[in-house]
XYZ file of C-alpha atoms in Angstrom:
426
model
C 183.452 196.576 109.952
C 183.637 193.189 111.913
C 179.853 193.252 112.608
C 179.092 194.042 108.928
C 181.179 191.173 107.842
C 179.332 188.884 110.148
C 175.932 190.162 108.886
C 177.216 189.521 105.468
C 178.522 185.908 106.429
C 175.183 185.069 108.061
C 173.192 186.275 104.905
C 175.389 184.199 102.545
C 174.837 181.188 104.463
C 171.032 181.857 104.631
C 170.781 182.259 101.094
C 173.027 179.128 100.516
C 170.759 177.131 102.547
C 167.881 178.469 101.100
C 169.089 177.368 97.585
C 169.850 174.007 99.003
C 166.339 173.707 100.342
C 164.954 174.706 97.168
C 166.883 172.088 95.404
C 165.774 169.532 97.780
C 162.037 170.752 97.812
C 161.956 170.108 94.089
C 163.586 166.848 93.991
C 161.059 165.639 96.828
C 157.962 166.996 94.845
C 159.271 165.171 91.509
C 159.606 161.913 93.562
C 156.084 162.149 95.206
C 154.468 163.208 91.670
C 155.825 160.003 90.252
C 153.632 157.923 92.917
C 150.246 157.139 91.664
C 147.704 159.290 93.519
C 145.961 156.522 95.366
C 149.096 154.969 96.544
C 150.452 158.221 97.507
C 147.407 159.042 99.756
C 147.506 155.566 101.506
C 148.334 156.143 105.112
C 149.831 152.553 105.622
C 152.448 153.656 103.044
C 154.989 154.542 105.279
C 157.993 155.241 102.618
C 155.910 157.770 101.084
C 154.658 159.395 104.350
C 158.244 159.774 105.253
C 158.809 161.818 101.943
C 155.760 164.188 102.553
C 157.151 164.931 106.155
C 160.491 165.735 104.786
C 158.785 168.085 102.005
C 156.493 169.547 104.965
C 159.414 170.317 107.092
C 161.420 171.945 104.391
C 158.709 173.910 103.147
C 157.921 175.413 106.427
C 161.491 176.080 106.947
C 161.440 177.735 103.587
C 158.549 179.974 104.294
C 160.187 181.182 107.457
C 163.730 181.953 105.699
C 161.496 184.069 103.187
C 159.812 185.655 106.138
C 162.913 186.816 107.493
C 164.183 188.124 104.191
C 160.999 190.369 103.738
C 160.530 190.834 107.594
C 159.804 194.491 107.133
C 157.000 193.800 104.706
C 155.781 191.060 106.888
C 155.309 192.830 109.833
C 153.552 195.858 107.824
C 151.121 193.295 106.423
C 150.466 191.676 109.989
C 149.908 195.276 111.381
C 147.419 196.177 108.571
C 145.444 192.715 108.888
C 145.255 193.263 112.582
C 143.928 196.527 112.076
C 141.484 195.363 109.556
C 140.028 192.732 111.800
C 139.521 195.397 114.713
C 137.491 197.242 112.057
C 139.601 200.182 111.126
C 138.179 201.485 107.898
C 141.848 202.749 106.688
C 143.282 199.147 106.985
C 140.188 197.979 105.138
C 140.917 200.295 102.063
C 144.494 199.140 102.178
C 143.435 195.442 101.834
C 141.180 196.496 98.936
C 143.906 198.233 97.330
C 146.685 195.609 97.864
C 145.352 192.264 99.183
C 147.418 190.020 96.906
C 150.759 191.199 98.594
C 149.250 191.518 102.046
C 147.921 187.882 102.033
C 151.200 186.695 100.426
C 153.212 188.077 103.363
C 150.620 186.890 105.778
C 150.828 183.429 104.536
C 154.565 183.139 105.177
C 153.881 183.150 109.025
C 150.458 182.104 108.787
C 149.884 179.492 105.655
C 146.758 177.959 107.292
C 143.617 179.775 108.379
C 140.517 178.077 109.482
C 137.077 179.587 109.346
C 133.343 178.567 109.137
C 131.928 179.075 106.005
C 129.621 181.725 106.968
C 132.640 183.586 108.512
C 134.912 183.586 105.273
C 134.495 186.996 104.062
C 135.360 188.192 107.587
C 138.728 186.972 107.112
C 139.089 187.637 103.334
C 136.431 190.388 102.497
C 136.937 190.621 98.844
C 135.742 187.748 96.446
C 138.916 187.714 94.406
C 139.775 184.543 92.862
C 142.987 183.387 93.968
C 143.177 185.096 97.458
C 143.169 181.394 98.619
C 145.409 178.965 97.109
C 143.524 175.938 98.209
C 140.617 175.363 100.420
C 139.661 172.100 102.225
C 136.081 171.996 103.081
C 135.453 169.430 105.882
C 132.188 167.846 106.592
C 130.969 168.502 103.111
C 128.234 166.017 103.265
C 126.230 168.302 105.787
C 126.794 171.382 103.698
C 124.011 172.687 101.370
C 125.432 173.739 97.839
C 125.022 177.485 98.555
C 127.060 177.754 101.466
C 129.947 176.640 99.819
C 129.834 179.158 97.261
C 131.676 182.074 99.163
C 134.772 180.050 99.772
C 134.842 178.689 96.271
C 134.909 182.078 94.396
C 137.863 183.038 96.514
C 139.646 179.589 95.832
C 141.879 178.431 93.067
C 141.673 174.799 94.182
C 139.221 172.878 96.502
C 139.236 169.713 98.291
C 136.148 168.392 99.783
C 136.088 165.778 102.608
C 133.061 164.032 103.869
C 130.656 161.157 104.259
C 127.325 161.006 102.453
C 126.359 158.234 104.839
C 126.597 160.891 107.658
C 123.863 163.351 108.734
C 122.694 165.596 105.852
C 121.898 169.464 106.241
C 118.901 170.094 108.006
C 116.149 172.046 106.192
C 113.457 173.295 108.679
C 110.826 173.888 105.720
C 107.102 171.990 105.669
C 106.428 169.570 102.944
C 104.258 171.857 101.423
C 106.966 174.748 101.207
C 109.381 172.062 99.628
C 106.610 171.101 96.878
C 106.036 174.763 96.197
C 109.928 175.510 95.703
C 110.284 172.442 93.422
C 107.241 173.575 91.462
C 108.335 176.773 91.014
C 112.320 176.448 90.578
C 112.062 173.177 88.591
C 108.768 171.710 87.189
C 107.703 175.264 85.665
C 111.019 175.598 83.928
C 110.767 172.193 82.434
C 113.402 170.681 84.564
C 113.187 167.155 85.427
C 113.454 165.302 88.808
C 116.885 164.334 87.906
C 117.941 168.093 88.046
C 116.035 168.804 91.227
C 118.046 165.909 92.933
C 121.339 167.350 91.181
C 121.195 171.078 92.059
C 118.548 172.006 94.703
C 119.594 173.183 98.219
C 116.559 171.356 99.586
C 117.530 167.897 98.241
C 119.614 167.020 101.269
C 120.441 163.403 100.550
C 121.584 163.826 96.838
C 122.804 167.597 96.359
C 125.113 168.554 99.107
C 128.398 170.086 98.689
C 129.848 166.821 98.934
C 127.747 165.335 96.256
C 128.511 168.128 93.777
C 132.404 167.895 94.487
C 132.069 164.171 93.528
C 130.011 164.724 90.365
C 132.229 167.075 89.292
C 134.467 164.576 88.118
C 132.183 161.814 87.664
C 128.475 160.695 86.951
C 125.447 161.815 89.623
C 125.995 159.367 92.431
C 129.455 158.046 92.140
C 132.716 159.106 93.540
C 134.184 160.264 90.347
C 137.896 160.544 90.656
C 137.470 161.007 94.446
C 139.655 159.112 96.772
C 138.240 156.845 99.543
C 139.916 156.601 102.777
C 138.877 153.319 104.020
C 141.268 152.683 106.854
C 139.794 153.806 110.210
C 141.497 154.633 113.195
C 138.716 156.252 115.920
C 136.728 153.397 117.199
C 137.580 149.727 118.177
C 136.473 146.883 115.866
C 133.151 145.803 117.694
C 131.668 149.271 117.577
C 132.897 150.287 113.815
C 131.841 146.753 112.468
C 128.113 148.061 112.798
C 128.701 151.233 110.988
C 130.563 148.943 108.487
C 127.613 146.731 107.963
C 124.817 149.392 107.664
C 126.972 151.537 105.381
C 128.989 148.991 102.980
C 132.021 150.898 103.828
C 134.324 148.035 103.165
C 136.691 149.698 106.215
C 140.168 148.277 107.114
C 139.992 148.774 111.016
C 143.574 149.985 112.303
C 142.354 150.682 115.784
C 144.020 148.401 118.444
C 141.789 146.278 120.430
C 140.900 147.681 123.824
C 138.298 146.648 126.425
C 136.473 149.542 128.068
C 136.509 149.879 131.628
C 133.346 148.129 132.054
C 134.723 145.100 129.906
C 132.516 144.987 126.675
C 132.680 147.824 123.988
C 128.893 147.421 123.348
C 126.317 147.552 125.990
C 122.313 147.742 125.534
C 120.114 148.376 128.533
C 116.627 147.637 128.345
C 114.221 150.177 129.752
C 110.557 149.767 129.272
C 109.979 153.515 129.575
C 107.095 156.151 129.411
C 106.379 158.886 127.052
C 105.948 162.315 128.634
C 105.666 165.590 126.854
C 108.043 164.429 124.039
C 110.440 162.799 126.372
C 110.998 159.408 128.207
C 111.790 160.163 131.910
C 112.629 156.615 132.696
C 115.527 156.613 130.210
C 116.881 160.073 131.632
C 117.154 158.273 135.170
C 118.560 155.151 133.631
C 121.255 157.375 132.185
C 121.975 158.956 135.311
C 122.604 155.635 136.750
C 124.933 154.734 133.869
C 126.855 157.911 134.188
C 127.374 157.166 137.997
C 128.810 153.764 137.193
C 130.958 155.057 134.527
C 132.513 157.486 136.773
C 133.207 154.794 139.364
C 134.900 152.816 136.542
C 137.278 155.353 135.915
C 135.463 157.522 133.061
C 135.181 161.659 133.425
C 132.759 164.221 132.501
C 135.539 166.145 131.319
C 139.262 166.231 130.792
C 141.854 168.411 128.868
C 142.808 165.875 126.269
C 139.039 164.298 125.797
C 140.414 161.103 127.231
C 137.893 158.673 128.937
C 135.205 161.218 128.663
C 131.571 160.474 128.404
C 128.948 161.893 125.802
C 125.355 161.580 126.069
C 123.111 161.792 122.783
C 119.608 161.315 121.393
C 118.147 161.659 118.200
C 115.570 164.022 119.701
C 115.646 167.570 120.761
C 113.399 167.649 123.765
C 114.960 164.258 125.073
C 118.542 165.690 124.667
C 117.088 168.834 126.814
C 115.679 166.690 129.092
C 118.954 164.649 129.730
C 121.074 167.695 130.059
C 118.711 169.525 132.337
C 118.882 166.648 134.796
C 122.500 165.618 134.499
C 123.502 169.040 135.150
C 121.589 169.335 138.147
C 123.244 166.008 139.340
C 126.825 167.045 138.066
C 126.982 170.882 137.778
C 130.379 170.549 135.989
C 129.118 168.287 133.204
C 129.927 170.415 129.928
C 126.953 171.452 128.065
C 128.564 170.499 124.772
C 129.059 166.543 126.060
C 125.018 166.384 126.100
C 123.071 167.061 122.858
C 121.442 165.551 119.720
C 122.933 163.337 117.420
C 123.255 166.144 114.909
C 125.210 168.239 117.206
C 127.926 165.467 117.814
C 128.640 165.125 114.156
C 132.604 165.352 113.776
C 133.000 164.873 117.451
C 133.900 161.725 119.534
C 133.961 160.434 123.316
C 135.607 157.627 124.919
C 132.163 156.532 125.795
C 128.952 157.399 124.166
C 125.314 156.786 125.690
C 122.397 156.923 123.446
C 118.925 157.471 124.648
C 116.485 156.375 121.889
C 113.191 157.956 123.674
C 110.656 155.801 121.742
C 108.753 153.257 123.793
C 105.161 152.976 123.016
C 103.862 150.513 120.216
C 102.393 153.538 118.467
C 105.781 155.465 118.727
C 107.378 155.786 114.993
C 110.949 154.764 114.258
C 110.941 156.324 110.917
C 113.384 159.091 111.645
C 115.932 156.774 112.917
C 115.271 154.185 110.492
C 114.588 155.707 107.177
C 118.337 155.744 106.196
C 121.507 154.436 108.115
C 123.138 158.012 108.624
C 121.713 158.783 112.085
C 122.745 155.492 113.729
C 126.019 155.445 111.911
C 126.957 159.044 113.454
C 125.643 158.089 116.906
C 127.512 154.631 117.119
C 130.854 156.182 115.477
C 131.134 158.811 118.022
C 132.282 156.184 120.677
C 135.805 155.110 120.344
C 135.733 152.328 123.171
C 132.590 152.072 124.599
C 128.886 152.363 123.157
C 125.937 152.074 125.286
C 122.337 151.897 123.832
C 119.530 152.953 126.238
C 115.989 152.059 125.327
C 113.100 149.672 124.901
C 115.298 147.057 123.093
C 111.735 145.186 122.231
C 110.433 148.173 120.528
C 113.856 148.807 118.619
C 113.753 145.070 117.462
C 109.896 145.345 116.328
C 110.370 148.463 114.074
C 112.979 146.644 111.944
C 115.576 148.556 109.802
C 118.600 149.915 111.511
C 117.570 149.884 114.995
C 116.806 146.320 114.968
C 120.283 145.605 113.355
C 121.764 147.579 116.148
C 120.277 145.644 119.079
C 121.214 142.200 117.165
C 124.829 143.441 116.772
C 125.170 144.277 120.368
C 123.475 141.089 121.559
C 126.256 139.441 119.167
C 129.301 141.244 119.879
C 128.478 142.697 123.448
C 126.124 142.505 126.145
C 122.200 143.045 126.647
C 121.726 144.334 130.143
C 118.527 144.985 132.676
C 118.933 148.145 134.771
C 118.434 145.853 137.638
C 120.011 142.560 136.587
C 123.102 142.893 134.120
C 123.292 139.728 132.033
C 125.869 138.529 129.343
C 124.372 137.939 126.003
C 124.578 134.754 124.403
């Protein structure tokens, strides 16, 4: 009898606490709803942020209490879902019949799922609208339109996060194939070039998932009702100011000033170089020497928290492969993911980034680098405290465009060095 009374007392206390949390949660939601959306989403608004933290913590406690109330249902749903992930057909049929209750119970313990767009159906096999309450799609500027459809048909609300000034989707199609598709899918149907730019999956600079999300509430090409996040917290000011200049972001840099372990935050090494089998061996050897210097200064090739780590990138796959092969022969524990093309580094960051540009001959085109600001914007902004440019600086300047602007920016805000004789820029 005493145990039963104690159990009833605990249950009564839990229910009373639950009602108190419901009331407090409603109060916080009403207060946050009264704040204009632009002001509410400004990270520097510390008062609102405090309310958001309170709401998050109360919401999480609320979910846990509900899960305890429904513990038998929740445990059963978790077992069913694990069996489904393991490929058991009976569990698959159970989810087909009762997915709404199973996902509801799962969400009490696991309110957030992470997935690639390609794998979403492995987590949510039936495309029923509402099995996902809200989806957040990151790196939307790199996503072709059609790849977002599977997650959208499963979702009630969608939030797209992306930057059209970063790298666009890669389409490995010939110009002839692109023209043929445009003629068949658009021109032959009387659709203008404007429709192609808006809806073609091959219009990678104007029709990504980001562009369509922005265009859903505004005119083509503008942000509609999108929220622009201008406050920057990754790179130190000398580094990110180049990106701000070429992309016209209008950033507010919040990153504290911090010298690199080499002193300057920006360094460019001139390497005359030579072109051999789509690589520049002289730049590969120069990068090896720079890595050795960085390691001696206190940087590392790997760490559990990614602090003081080095990343090495190139716009060109062959050069990136040559760098990886050579550097891993010198440092066997150099992580493969720390050396690659600029495209493979989008979304990533390192304390120090080395960019090998490869091009060195007068006949070498820099169109791929200079056609839009996107590639150099991504390359430079991967570095938190030290960005190092390696290449034929004369050739990069002569090409004009964004490569010239980068050399000039480093000359003004950092150091230009020769591999044999470092010197401070004027």
